[in-house]
Short mmCIF file of C-alpha atoms and ligand atoms in Angstrom, two decimals:
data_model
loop_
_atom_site.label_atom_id
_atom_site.label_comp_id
_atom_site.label_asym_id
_atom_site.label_seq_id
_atom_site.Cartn_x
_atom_site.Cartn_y
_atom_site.Cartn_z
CA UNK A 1 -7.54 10.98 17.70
CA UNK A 2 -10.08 13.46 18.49
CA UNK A 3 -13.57 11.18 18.05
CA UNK A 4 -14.01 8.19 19.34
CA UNK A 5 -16.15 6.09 22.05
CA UNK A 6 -14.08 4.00 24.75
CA UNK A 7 -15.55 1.33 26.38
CA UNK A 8 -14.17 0.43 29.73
CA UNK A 9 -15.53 -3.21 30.56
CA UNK A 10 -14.71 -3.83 34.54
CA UNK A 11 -14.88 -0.11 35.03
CA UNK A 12 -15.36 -0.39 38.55
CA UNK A 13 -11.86 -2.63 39.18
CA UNK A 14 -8.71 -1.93 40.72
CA UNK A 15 -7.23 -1.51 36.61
CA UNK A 16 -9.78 1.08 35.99
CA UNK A 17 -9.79 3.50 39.14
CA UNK A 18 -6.46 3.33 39.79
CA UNK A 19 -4.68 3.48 36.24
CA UNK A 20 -7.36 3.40 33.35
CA UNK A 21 -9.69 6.47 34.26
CA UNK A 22 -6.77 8.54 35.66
CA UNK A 23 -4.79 7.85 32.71
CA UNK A 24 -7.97 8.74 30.42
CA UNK A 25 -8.24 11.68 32.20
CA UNK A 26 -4.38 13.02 31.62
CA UNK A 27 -4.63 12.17 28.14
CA UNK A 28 -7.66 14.17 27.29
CA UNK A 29 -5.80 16.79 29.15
CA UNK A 30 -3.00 16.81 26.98
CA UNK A 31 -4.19 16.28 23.58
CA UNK A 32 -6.87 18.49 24.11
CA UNK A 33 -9.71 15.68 23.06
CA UNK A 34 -13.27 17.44 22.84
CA UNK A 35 -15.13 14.73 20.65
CA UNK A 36 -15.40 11.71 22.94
CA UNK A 37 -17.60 9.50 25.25
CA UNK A 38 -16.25 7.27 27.90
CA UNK A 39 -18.97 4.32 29.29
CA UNK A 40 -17.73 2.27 31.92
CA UNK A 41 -19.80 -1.03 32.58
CA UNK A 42 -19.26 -3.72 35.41
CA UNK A 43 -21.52 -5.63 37.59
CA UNK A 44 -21.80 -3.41 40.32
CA UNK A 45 -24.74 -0.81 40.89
CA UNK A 46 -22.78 2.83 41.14
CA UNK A 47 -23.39 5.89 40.14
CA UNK A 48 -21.14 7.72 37.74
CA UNK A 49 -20.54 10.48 39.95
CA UNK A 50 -19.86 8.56 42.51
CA UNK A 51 -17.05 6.23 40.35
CA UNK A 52 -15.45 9.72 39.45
CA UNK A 53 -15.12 10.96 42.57
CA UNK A 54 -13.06 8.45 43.99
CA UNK A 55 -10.87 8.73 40.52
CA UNK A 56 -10.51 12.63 40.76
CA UNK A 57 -9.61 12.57 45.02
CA UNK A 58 -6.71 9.98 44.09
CA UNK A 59 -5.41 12.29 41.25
CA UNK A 60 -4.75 15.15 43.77
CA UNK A 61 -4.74 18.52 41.51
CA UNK A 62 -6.82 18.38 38.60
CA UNK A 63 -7.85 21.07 35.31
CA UNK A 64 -11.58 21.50 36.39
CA UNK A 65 -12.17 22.78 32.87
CA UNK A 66 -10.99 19.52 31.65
CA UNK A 67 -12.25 17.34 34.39
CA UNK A 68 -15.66 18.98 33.78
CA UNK A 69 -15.32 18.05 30.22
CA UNK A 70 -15.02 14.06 31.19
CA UNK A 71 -17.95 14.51 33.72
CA UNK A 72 -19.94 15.62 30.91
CA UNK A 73 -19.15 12.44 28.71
CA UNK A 74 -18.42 9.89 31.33
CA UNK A 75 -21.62 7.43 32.01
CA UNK A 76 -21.75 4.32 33.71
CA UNK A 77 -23.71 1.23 32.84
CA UNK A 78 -24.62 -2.03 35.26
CA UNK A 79 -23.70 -5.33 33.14
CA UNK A 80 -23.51 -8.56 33.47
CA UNK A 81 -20.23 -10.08 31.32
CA UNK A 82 -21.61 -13.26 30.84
CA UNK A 83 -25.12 -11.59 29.70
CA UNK A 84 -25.93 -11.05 26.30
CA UNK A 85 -28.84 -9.14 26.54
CA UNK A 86 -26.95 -6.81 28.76
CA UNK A 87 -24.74 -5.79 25.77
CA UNK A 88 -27.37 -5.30 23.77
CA UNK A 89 -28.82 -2.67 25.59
CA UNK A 90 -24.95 -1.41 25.76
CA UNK A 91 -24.62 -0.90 22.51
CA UNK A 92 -28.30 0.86 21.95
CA UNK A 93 -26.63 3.28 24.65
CA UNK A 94 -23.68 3.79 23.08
CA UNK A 95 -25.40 4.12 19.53
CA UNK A 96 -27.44 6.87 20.90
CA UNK A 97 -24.65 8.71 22.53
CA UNK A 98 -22.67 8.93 19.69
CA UNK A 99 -25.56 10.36 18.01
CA UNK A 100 -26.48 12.70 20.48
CA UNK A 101 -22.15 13.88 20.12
CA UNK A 102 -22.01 13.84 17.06
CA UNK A 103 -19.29 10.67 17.09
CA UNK A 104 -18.44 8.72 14.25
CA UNK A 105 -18.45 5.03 15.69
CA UNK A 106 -14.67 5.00 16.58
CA UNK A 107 -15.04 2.79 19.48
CA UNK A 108 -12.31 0.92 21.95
CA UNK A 109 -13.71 -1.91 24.37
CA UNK A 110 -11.08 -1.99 26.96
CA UNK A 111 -11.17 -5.79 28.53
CA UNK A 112 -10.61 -4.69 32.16
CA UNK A 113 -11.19 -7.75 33.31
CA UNK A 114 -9.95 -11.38 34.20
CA UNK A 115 -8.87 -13.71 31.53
CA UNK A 116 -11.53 -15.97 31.77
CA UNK A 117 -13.94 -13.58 30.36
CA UNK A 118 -12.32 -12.85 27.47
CA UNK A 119 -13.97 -15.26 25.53
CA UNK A 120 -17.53 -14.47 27.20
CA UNK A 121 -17.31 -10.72 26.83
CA UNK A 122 -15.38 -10.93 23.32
CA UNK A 123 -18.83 -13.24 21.98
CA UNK A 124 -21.10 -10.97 23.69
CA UNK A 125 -19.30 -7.71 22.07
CA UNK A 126 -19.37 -9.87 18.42
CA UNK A 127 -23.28 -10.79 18.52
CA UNK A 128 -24.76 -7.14 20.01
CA UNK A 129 -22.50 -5.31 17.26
CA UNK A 130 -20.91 -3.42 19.81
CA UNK A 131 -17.60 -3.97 18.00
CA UNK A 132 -18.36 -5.10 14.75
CA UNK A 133 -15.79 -7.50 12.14
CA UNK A 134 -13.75 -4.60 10.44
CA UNK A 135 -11.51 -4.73 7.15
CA UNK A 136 -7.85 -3.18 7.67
CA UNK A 137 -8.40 0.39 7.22
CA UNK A 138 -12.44 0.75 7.69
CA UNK A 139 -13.83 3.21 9.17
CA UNK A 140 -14.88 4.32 11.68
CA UNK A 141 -11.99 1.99 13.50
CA UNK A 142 -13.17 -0.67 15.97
CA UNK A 143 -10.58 -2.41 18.75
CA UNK A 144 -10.43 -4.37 21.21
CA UNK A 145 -7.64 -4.54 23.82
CA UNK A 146 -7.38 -7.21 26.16
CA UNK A 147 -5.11 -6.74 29.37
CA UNK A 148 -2.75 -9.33 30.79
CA UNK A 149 -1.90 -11.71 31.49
CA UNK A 150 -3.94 -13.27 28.53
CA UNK A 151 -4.63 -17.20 30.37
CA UNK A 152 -2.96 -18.70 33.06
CA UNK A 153 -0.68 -20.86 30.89
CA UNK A 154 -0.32 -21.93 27.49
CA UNK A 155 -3.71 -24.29 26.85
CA UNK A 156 -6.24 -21.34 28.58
CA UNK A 157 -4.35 -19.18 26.22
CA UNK A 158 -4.56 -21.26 22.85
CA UNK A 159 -8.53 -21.67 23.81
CA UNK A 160 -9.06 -17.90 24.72
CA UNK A 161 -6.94 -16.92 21.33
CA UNK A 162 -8.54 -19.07 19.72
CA UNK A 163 -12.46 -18.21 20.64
CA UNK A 164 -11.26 -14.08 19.65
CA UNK A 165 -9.96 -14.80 16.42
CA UNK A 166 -13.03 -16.47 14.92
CA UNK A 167 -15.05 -13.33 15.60
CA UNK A 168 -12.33 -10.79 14.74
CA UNK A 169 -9.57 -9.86 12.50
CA UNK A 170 -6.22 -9.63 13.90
CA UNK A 171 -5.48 -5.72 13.11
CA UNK A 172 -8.70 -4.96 15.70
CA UNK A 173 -7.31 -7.20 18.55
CA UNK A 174 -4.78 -5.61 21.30
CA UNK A 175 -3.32 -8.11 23.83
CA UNK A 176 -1.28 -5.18 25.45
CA UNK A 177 1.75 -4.79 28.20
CA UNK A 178 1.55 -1.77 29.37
CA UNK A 179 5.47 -1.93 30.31
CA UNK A 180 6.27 -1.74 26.18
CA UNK A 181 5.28 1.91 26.61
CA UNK A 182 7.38 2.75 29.65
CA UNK A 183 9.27 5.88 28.38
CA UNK A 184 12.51 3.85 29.45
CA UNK A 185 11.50 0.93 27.99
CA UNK A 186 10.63 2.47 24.77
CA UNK A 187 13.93 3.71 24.56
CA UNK A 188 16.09 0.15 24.90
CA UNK A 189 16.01 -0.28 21.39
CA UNK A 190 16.53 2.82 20.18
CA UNK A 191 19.52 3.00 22.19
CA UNK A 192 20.61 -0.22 21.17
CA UNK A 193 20.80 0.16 17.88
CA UNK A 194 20.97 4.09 16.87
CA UNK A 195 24.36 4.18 18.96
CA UNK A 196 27.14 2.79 17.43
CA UNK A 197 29.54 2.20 20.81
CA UNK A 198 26.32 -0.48 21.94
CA UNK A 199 25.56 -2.40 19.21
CA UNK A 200 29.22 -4.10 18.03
CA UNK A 201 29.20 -5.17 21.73
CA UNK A 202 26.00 -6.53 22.26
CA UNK A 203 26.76 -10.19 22.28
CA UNK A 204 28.22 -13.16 24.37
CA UNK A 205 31.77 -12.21 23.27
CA UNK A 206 31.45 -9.03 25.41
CA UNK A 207 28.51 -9.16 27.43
CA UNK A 208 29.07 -11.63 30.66
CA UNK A 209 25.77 -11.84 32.06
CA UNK A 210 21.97 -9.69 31.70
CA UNK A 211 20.14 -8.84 35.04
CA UNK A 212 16.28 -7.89 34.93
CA UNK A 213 14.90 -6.86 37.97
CA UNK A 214 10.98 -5.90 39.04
CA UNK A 215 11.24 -5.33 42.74
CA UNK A 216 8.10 -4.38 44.52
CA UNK A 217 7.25 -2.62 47.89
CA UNK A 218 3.30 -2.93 47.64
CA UNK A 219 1.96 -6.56 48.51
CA UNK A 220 -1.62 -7.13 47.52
CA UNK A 221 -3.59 -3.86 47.32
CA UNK A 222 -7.04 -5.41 47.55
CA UNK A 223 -6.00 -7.53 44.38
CA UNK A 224 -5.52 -11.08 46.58
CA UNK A 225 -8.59 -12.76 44.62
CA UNK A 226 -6.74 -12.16 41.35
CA UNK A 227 -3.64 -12.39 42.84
CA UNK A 228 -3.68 -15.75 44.52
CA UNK A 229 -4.53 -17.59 41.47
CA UNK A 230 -1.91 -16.32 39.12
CA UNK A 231 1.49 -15.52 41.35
CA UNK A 232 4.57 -13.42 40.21
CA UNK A 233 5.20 -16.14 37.73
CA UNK A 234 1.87 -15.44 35.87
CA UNK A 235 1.30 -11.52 37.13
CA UNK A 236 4.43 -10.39 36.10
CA UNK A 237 7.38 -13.00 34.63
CA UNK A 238 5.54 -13.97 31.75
CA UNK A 239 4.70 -10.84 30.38
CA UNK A 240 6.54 -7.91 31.77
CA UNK A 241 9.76 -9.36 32.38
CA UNK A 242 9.95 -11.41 29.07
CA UNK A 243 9.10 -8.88 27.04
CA UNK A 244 12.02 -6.59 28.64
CA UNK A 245 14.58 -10.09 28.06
CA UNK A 246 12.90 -10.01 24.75
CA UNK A 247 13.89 -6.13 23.72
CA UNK A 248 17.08 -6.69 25.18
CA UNK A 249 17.78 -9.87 23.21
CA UNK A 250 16.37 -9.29 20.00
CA UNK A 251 18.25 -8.88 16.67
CA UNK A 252 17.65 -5.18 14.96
CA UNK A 253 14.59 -4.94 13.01
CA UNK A 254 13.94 -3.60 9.80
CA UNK A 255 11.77 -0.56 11.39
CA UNK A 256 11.04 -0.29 15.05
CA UNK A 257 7.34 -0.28 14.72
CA UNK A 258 4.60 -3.24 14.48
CA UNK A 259 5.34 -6.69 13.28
CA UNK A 260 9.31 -5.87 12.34
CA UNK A 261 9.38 -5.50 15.90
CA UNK A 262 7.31 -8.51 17.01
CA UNK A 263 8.89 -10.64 14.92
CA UNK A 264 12.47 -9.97 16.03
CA UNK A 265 10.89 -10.42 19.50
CA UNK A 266 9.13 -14.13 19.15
CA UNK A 267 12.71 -15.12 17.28
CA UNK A 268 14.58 -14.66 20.94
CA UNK A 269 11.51 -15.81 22.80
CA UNK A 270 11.26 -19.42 21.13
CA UNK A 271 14.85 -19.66 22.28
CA UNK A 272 14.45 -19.21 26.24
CA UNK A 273 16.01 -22.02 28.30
CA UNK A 274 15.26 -21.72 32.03
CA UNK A 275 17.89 -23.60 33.83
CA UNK A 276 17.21 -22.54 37.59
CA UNK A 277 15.26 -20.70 40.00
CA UNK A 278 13.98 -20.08 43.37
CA UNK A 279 10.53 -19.09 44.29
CA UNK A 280 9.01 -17.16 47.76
CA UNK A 281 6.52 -16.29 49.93
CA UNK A 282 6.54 -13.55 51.76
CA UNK A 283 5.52 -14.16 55.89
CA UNK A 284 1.45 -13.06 55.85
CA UNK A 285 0.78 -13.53 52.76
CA UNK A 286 -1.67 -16.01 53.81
CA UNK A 287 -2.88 -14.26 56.58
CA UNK A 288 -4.81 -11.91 53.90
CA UNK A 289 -8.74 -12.82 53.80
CA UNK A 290 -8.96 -12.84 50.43
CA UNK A 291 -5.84 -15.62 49.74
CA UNK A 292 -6.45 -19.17 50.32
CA UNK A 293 -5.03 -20.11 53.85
CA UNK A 294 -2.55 -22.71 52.45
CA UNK A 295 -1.34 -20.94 49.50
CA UNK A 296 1.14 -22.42 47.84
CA UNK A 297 1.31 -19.24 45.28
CA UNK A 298 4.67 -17.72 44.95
CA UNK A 299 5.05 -13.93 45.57
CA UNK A 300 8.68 -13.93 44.44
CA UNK A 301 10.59 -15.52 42.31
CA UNK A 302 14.58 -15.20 40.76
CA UNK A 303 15.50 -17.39 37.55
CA UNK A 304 18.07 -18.10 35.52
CA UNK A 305 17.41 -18.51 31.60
CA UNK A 306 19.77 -18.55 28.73
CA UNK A 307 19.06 -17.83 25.12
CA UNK A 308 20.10 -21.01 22.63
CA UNK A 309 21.27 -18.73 19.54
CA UNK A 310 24.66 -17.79 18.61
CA UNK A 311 24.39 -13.85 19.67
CA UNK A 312 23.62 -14.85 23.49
CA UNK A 313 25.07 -18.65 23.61
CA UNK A 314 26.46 -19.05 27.24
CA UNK A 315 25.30 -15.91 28.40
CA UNK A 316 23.20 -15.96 31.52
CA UNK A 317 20.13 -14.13 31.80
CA UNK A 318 19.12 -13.65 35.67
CA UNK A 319 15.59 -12.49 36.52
CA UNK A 320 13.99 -11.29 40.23
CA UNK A 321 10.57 -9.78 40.78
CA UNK A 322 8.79 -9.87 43.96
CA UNK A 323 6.06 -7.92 45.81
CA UNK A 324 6.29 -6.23 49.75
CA UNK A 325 10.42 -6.22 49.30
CA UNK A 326 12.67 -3.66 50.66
CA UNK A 327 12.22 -1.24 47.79
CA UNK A 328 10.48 -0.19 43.95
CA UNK A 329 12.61 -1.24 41.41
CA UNK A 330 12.86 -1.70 37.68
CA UNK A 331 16.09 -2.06 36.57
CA UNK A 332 18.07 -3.79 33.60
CA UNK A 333 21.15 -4.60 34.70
CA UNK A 334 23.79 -5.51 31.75
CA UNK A 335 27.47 -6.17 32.82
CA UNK A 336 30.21 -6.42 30.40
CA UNK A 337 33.14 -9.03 30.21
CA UNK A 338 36.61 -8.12 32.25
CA UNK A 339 39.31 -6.32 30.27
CA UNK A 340 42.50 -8.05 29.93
CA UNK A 341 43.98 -5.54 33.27
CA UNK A 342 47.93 -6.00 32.49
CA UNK A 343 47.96 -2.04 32.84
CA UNK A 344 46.85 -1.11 35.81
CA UNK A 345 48.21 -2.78 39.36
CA UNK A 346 44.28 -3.16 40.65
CA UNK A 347 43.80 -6.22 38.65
CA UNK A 348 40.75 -6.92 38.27
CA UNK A 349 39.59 -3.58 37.96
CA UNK A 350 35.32 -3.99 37.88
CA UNK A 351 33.17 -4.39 35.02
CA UNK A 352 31.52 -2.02 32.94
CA UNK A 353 27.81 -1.93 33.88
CA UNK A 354 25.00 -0.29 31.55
CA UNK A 355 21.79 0.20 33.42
CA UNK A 356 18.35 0.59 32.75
CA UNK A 357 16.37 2.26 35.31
CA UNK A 358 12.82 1.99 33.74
CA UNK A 359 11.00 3.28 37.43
CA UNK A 360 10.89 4.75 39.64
CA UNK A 361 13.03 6.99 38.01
CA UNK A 362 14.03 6.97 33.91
CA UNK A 363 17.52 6.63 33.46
CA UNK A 364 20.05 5.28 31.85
CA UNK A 365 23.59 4.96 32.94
CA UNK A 366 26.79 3.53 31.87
CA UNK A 367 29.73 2.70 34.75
CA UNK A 368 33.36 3.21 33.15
CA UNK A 369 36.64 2.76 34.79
CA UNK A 370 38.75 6.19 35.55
CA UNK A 371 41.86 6.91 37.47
CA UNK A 372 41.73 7.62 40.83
CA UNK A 373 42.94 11.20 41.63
CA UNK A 374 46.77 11.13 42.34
CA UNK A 375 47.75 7.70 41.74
CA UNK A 376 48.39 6.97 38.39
CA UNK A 377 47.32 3.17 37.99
CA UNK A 378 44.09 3.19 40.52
CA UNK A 379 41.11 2.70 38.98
CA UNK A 380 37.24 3.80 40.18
CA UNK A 381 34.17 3.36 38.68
CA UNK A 382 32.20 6.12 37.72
CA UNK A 383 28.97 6.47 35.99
CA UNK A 384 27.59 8.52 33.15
CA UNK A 385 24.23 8.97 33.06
CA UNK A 386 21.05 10.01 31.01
CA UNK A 387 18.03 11.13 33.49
CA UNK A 388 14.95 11.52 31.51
CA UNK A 389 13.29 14.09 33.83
CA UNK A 390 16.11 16.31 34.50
CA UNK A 391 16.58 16.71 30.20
CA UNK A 392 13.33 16.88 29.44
CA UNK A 393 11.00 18.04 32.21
CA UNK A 394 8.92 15.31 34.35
CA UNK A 395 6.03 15.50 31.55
CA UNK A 396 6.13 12.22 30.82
CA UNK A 397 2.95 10.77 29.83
CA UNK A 398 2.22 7.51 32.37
CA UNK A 399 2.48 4.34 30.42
CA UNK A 400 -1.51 3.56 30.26
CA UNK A 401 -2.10 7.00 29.05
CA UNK A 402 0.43 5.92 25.87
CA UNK A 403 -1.63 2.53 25.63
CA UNK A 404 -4.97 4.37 25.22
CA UNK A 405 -2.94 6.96 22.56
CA UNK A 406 -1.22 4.21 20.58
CA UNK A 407 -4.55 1.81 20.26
CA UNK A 408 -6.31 4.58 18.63
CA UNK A 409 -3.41 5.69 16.61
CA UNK A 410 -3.12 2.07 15.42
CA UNK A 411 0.38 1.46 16.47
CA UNK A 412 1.07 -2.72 16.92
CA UNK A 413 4.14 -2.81 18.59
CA UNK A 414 2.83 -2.28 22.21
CA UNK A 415 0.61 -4.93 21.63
CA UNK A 416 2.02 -8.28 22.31
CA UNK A 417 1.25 -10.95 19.10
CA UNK A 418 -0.01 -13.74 19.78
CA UNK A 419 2.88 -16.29 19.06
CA UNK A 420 4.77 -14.07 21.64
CA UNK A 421 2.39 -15.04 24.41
CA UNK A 422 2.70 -18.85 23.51
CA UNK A 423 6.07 -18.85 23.82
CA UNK A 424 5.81 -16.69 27.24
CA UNK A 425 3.06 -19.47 28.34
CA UNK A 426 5.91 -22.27 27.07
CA UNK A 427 8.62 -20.89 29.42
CA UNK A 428 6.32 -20.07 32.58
CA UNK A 429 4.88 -23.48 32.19
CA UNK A 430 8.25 -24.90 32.31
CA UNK A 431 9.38 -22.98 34.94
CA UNK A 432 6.50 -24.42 36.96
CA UNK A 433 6.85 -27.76 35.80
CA UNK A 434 10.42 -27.87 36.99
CA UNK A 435 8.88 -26.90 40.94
CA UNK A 436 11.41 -25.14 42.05
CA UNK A 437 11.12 -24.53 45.78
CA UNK A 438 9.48 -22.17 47.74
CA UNK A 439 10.99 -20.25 50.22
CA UNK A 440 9.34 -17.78 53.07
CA UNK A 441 10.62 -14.01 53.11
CA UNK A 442 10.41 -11.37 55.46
CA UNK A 443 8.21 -8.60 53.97
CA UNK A 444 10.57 -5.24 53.59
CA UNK A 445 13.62 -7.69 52.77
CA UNK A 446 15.12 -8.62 49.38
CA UNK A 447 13.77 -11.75 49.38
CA UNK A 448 14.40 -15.39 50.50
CA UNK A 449 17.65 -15.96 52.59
CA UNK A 450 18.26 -18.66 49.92
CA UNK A 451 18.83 -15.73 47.41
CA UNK A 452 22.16 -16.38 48.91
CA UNK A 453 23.11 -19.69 47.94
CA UNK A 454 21.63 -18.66 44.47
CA UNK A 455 24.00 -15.87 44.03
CA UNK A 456 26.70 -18.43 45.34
CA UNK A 457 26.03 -21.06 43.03
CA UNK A 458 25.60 -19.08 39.99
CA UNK A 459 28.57 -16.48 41.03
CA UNK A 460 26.79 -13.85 40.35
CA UNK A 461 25.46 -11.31 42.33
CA UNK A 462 21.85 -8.87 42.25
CA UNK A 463 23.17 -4.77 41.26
CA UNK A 464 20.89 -2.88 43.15
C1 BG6 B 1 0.87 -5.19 36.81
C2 BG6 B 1 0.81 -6.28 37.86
O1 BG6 B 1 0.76 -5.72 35.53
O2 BG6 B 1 2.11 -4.51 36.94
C3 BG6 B 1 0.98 -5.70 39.25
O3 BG6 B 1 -0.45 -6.93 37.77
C4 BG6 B 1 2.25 -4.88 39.33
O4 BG6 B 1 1.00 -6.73 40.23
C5 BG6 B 1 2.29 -3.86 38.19
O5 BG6 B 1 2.24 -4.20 40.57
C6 BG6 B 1 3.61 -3.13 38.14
O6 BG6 B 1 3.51 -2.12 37.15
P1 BG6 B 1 3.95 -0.64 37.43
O7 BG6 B 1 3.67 0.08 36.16
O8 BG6 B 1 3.12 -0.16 38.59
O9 BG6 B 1 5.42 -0.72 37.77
#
């Protein structure tokens, strides 16, 4: 943990200021890392100091002693991504830092960058020996990690995969989701299957239907270029939100770490239906100068899915995500089948809900039926709950800051595999081959007004 060289390619992004080098920065912090270098390469001409600066204002109160530290070992490089001589004289850089460090050659290239330079940069890092071809288990370790989403369906995907996988082995490549290291959603499993009252239940005999919910406040942030040509569908549905269905779906593994867990993943994956949805478009959207003026991209959208095996047969799986809503929200919403209510005279009396609040707060909580005070058979729902912060402190490390920890600890399973992403690809592409139409929103709302007629034809309604 304590020696290696990270390579942030697209260093001067919206990735990289606002979540890469801050986490970076909390995670030397906390482990206490001495023996490191940080170079940070994109095409634009800054200066170090200056790409710091910006990092350490938007991180409000910082350990100078530490901060210092990452000064020290934090340089910047101009470079070209579709340049090969430009990683050439990367690497000679890098070489001679880790000399002049004393380093061993532990290095991470961090793909910062948009999917259709993964092949480019992933050549360019093969032929300049920046990250050379390593056996399982060489040292010094070498690793790439590529951010999502990884294409922008399933062919772009198959070729990108494809191009990597010639020019490394599979134990040095990192296609991550930075949501499989949410503290919450790190914990579904564990709770799933290490608690015996969960586990007997978890199935279409008592489960009635599965709610997963991203809800956004923030619209575009600068990011409209990217944005525009990938939607919520592509941003955020096929990654984030299927991995979450995934966790909640899968059957227990063997051990929760690496492929045990992947596999049990793909396995509920390559059974997704999607049976319905609506998409939006929130009112300015194309007003921004950086979207095309008659975007048809969606910035919402709420599907149904269902999950052809005999654990979830019938069950419905609803899921929403949008951006400039009414309010930040990632929940998991799972509500339990009615009780047979002869006993009580409130018949019938509501479900049992347990919820996953993954941010902006970490909790967990499950809502039981109770008796009202003074009336014998009135019932009310009340909720027990598990708040991560108030048990154990709000130290939590932020989910990047676990990404850059678990890539140089090794750990697979918060990297997605790449049969998981095809089958992601499979069900976004059907989603958009099935057009489902696109409504406008009013930004600060919940969405379209034809959420409505969803809810109605499904009956089911969002838990917020
Ligand atoms: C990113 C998406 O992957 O996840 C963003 O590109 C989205 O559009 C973000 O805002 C949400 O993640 P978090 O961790 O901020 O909830």
């Amino acid at each position: 943990m304590n020696d290696f060289t990270f390579i942030l390619l697209g260093a001067t992004g919206d990735l990289s200021r606002r979540k890469l080098l801050p986490a970076l920065y909390h995670f030397i912090a906390r482990k206490q890392i001495e023996h490191f270098v940080i170079v940070g390469a994109a095409l634009a001409d800054v200066e170090s100091a200056q790409l710091l600066a910006e990092v350490k204002e938007k991180l409000g109160t910082v350990d100078e002693e530490v901060w210092k530290r990452l000064e020290d070992r934090f340089f910047y490089e101009s470079l070209n991504f579709t340049n090969e001589d430009d990683f050439k004289s990367l690497n000679k850089r890098v070489d001679a830092l880790e000399k002049q460090f004393g380093l061993s050659g532990n290095r991470m290239a961090y793909l910062a960058a948009a999917a259709e330079f993964f092949c480019p940069i992933t050549s360019h890092l093969a032929s300049s020996h920046l990250i050379k071809r390593k056996k399982m288990n060489e040292t010094p370790w070498q690793r790439i990690v590529y951010e999502k989403p990884f294409g922008h369906d399933l062919k772009s995907a198959r070729e990108i995969n494809e191009c990597i996988e010639k020019l490394f082995e599979e134990h040095q490549i990192y296609r991550v989701d930075h949501f499989l290291t949410k503290e919450l959603v790190s914990n579904i499993a564990l709770v799933r299957f290490t608690n015996c009252v969960f586990e007997p239940l978890w199935n279409n005999r008592y489960i009635d239907q599965v709610q997963i919910v991203i809800n956004e406040k923030i619209a575009l942030e600068g990011r409209g270029a990217y944005y525009d040509k990938y939607g919520a569908l592509s941003d955020v549905m096929q990654n984030h939100m299927l991995e979450l269905l995934a966790l909640i779906g899968m059957e227990s593994p063997t051990k929760l770490s690496g492929d045990y867990v992947r596999d049990r993943r793909v396995q509920v994956l390559e059974k997704v239906e999607v049976v319905d949805g609506i998409l939006g478009q929130y009112e300015g959207y194309k007003k921004d100068a950086s979207v095309s003026s008659d975007s048809d991209t969606e910035t919402f959208a709420a599907l149904m899915m269902r999950i052809d095996n005999p654990r979830w047969a019938g069950v419905p799986f609803y899921l929403k995500t949008g951006k400039c809503l009414d309010k930040k929200e990632t929940k998991i919403h799972i509500k339990f089948k009615a009780v047979d209510c002869l006993l009580t005279r409130d018949c019938p009396v509501p479900s049992n809900w347990l919820s996953f609040e993954v941010s902006p707060e970490a909790t967990f909580a499950l809502s039981l039926n109770a008796k009202k005070p003074g009336r014998s058979e009135q019932v009310i729902p009340v909720s027990m709950e598990f708040c991560h912060s108030c048990l154990f402190g709000p130290q939590t490390p932020e989910s990047y800051e676990v990404v850059i920890e678990e890539v140089i600890r090794g750990e697979k399973s918060i990297s997605v595999r790449f049969d998981e992403i095809e089958q992601c690809w499979r069900i976004i592409d059907t989603v958009r081959k099935k057009s489902f139409p696109l409504y406008e929103y009013q930004c600060d709302s919940k969405g379209p007004q034809e959420l409505k007629q969803f809810e109605q034809k499904h009956g089911m309604r969002w838990r917020s």
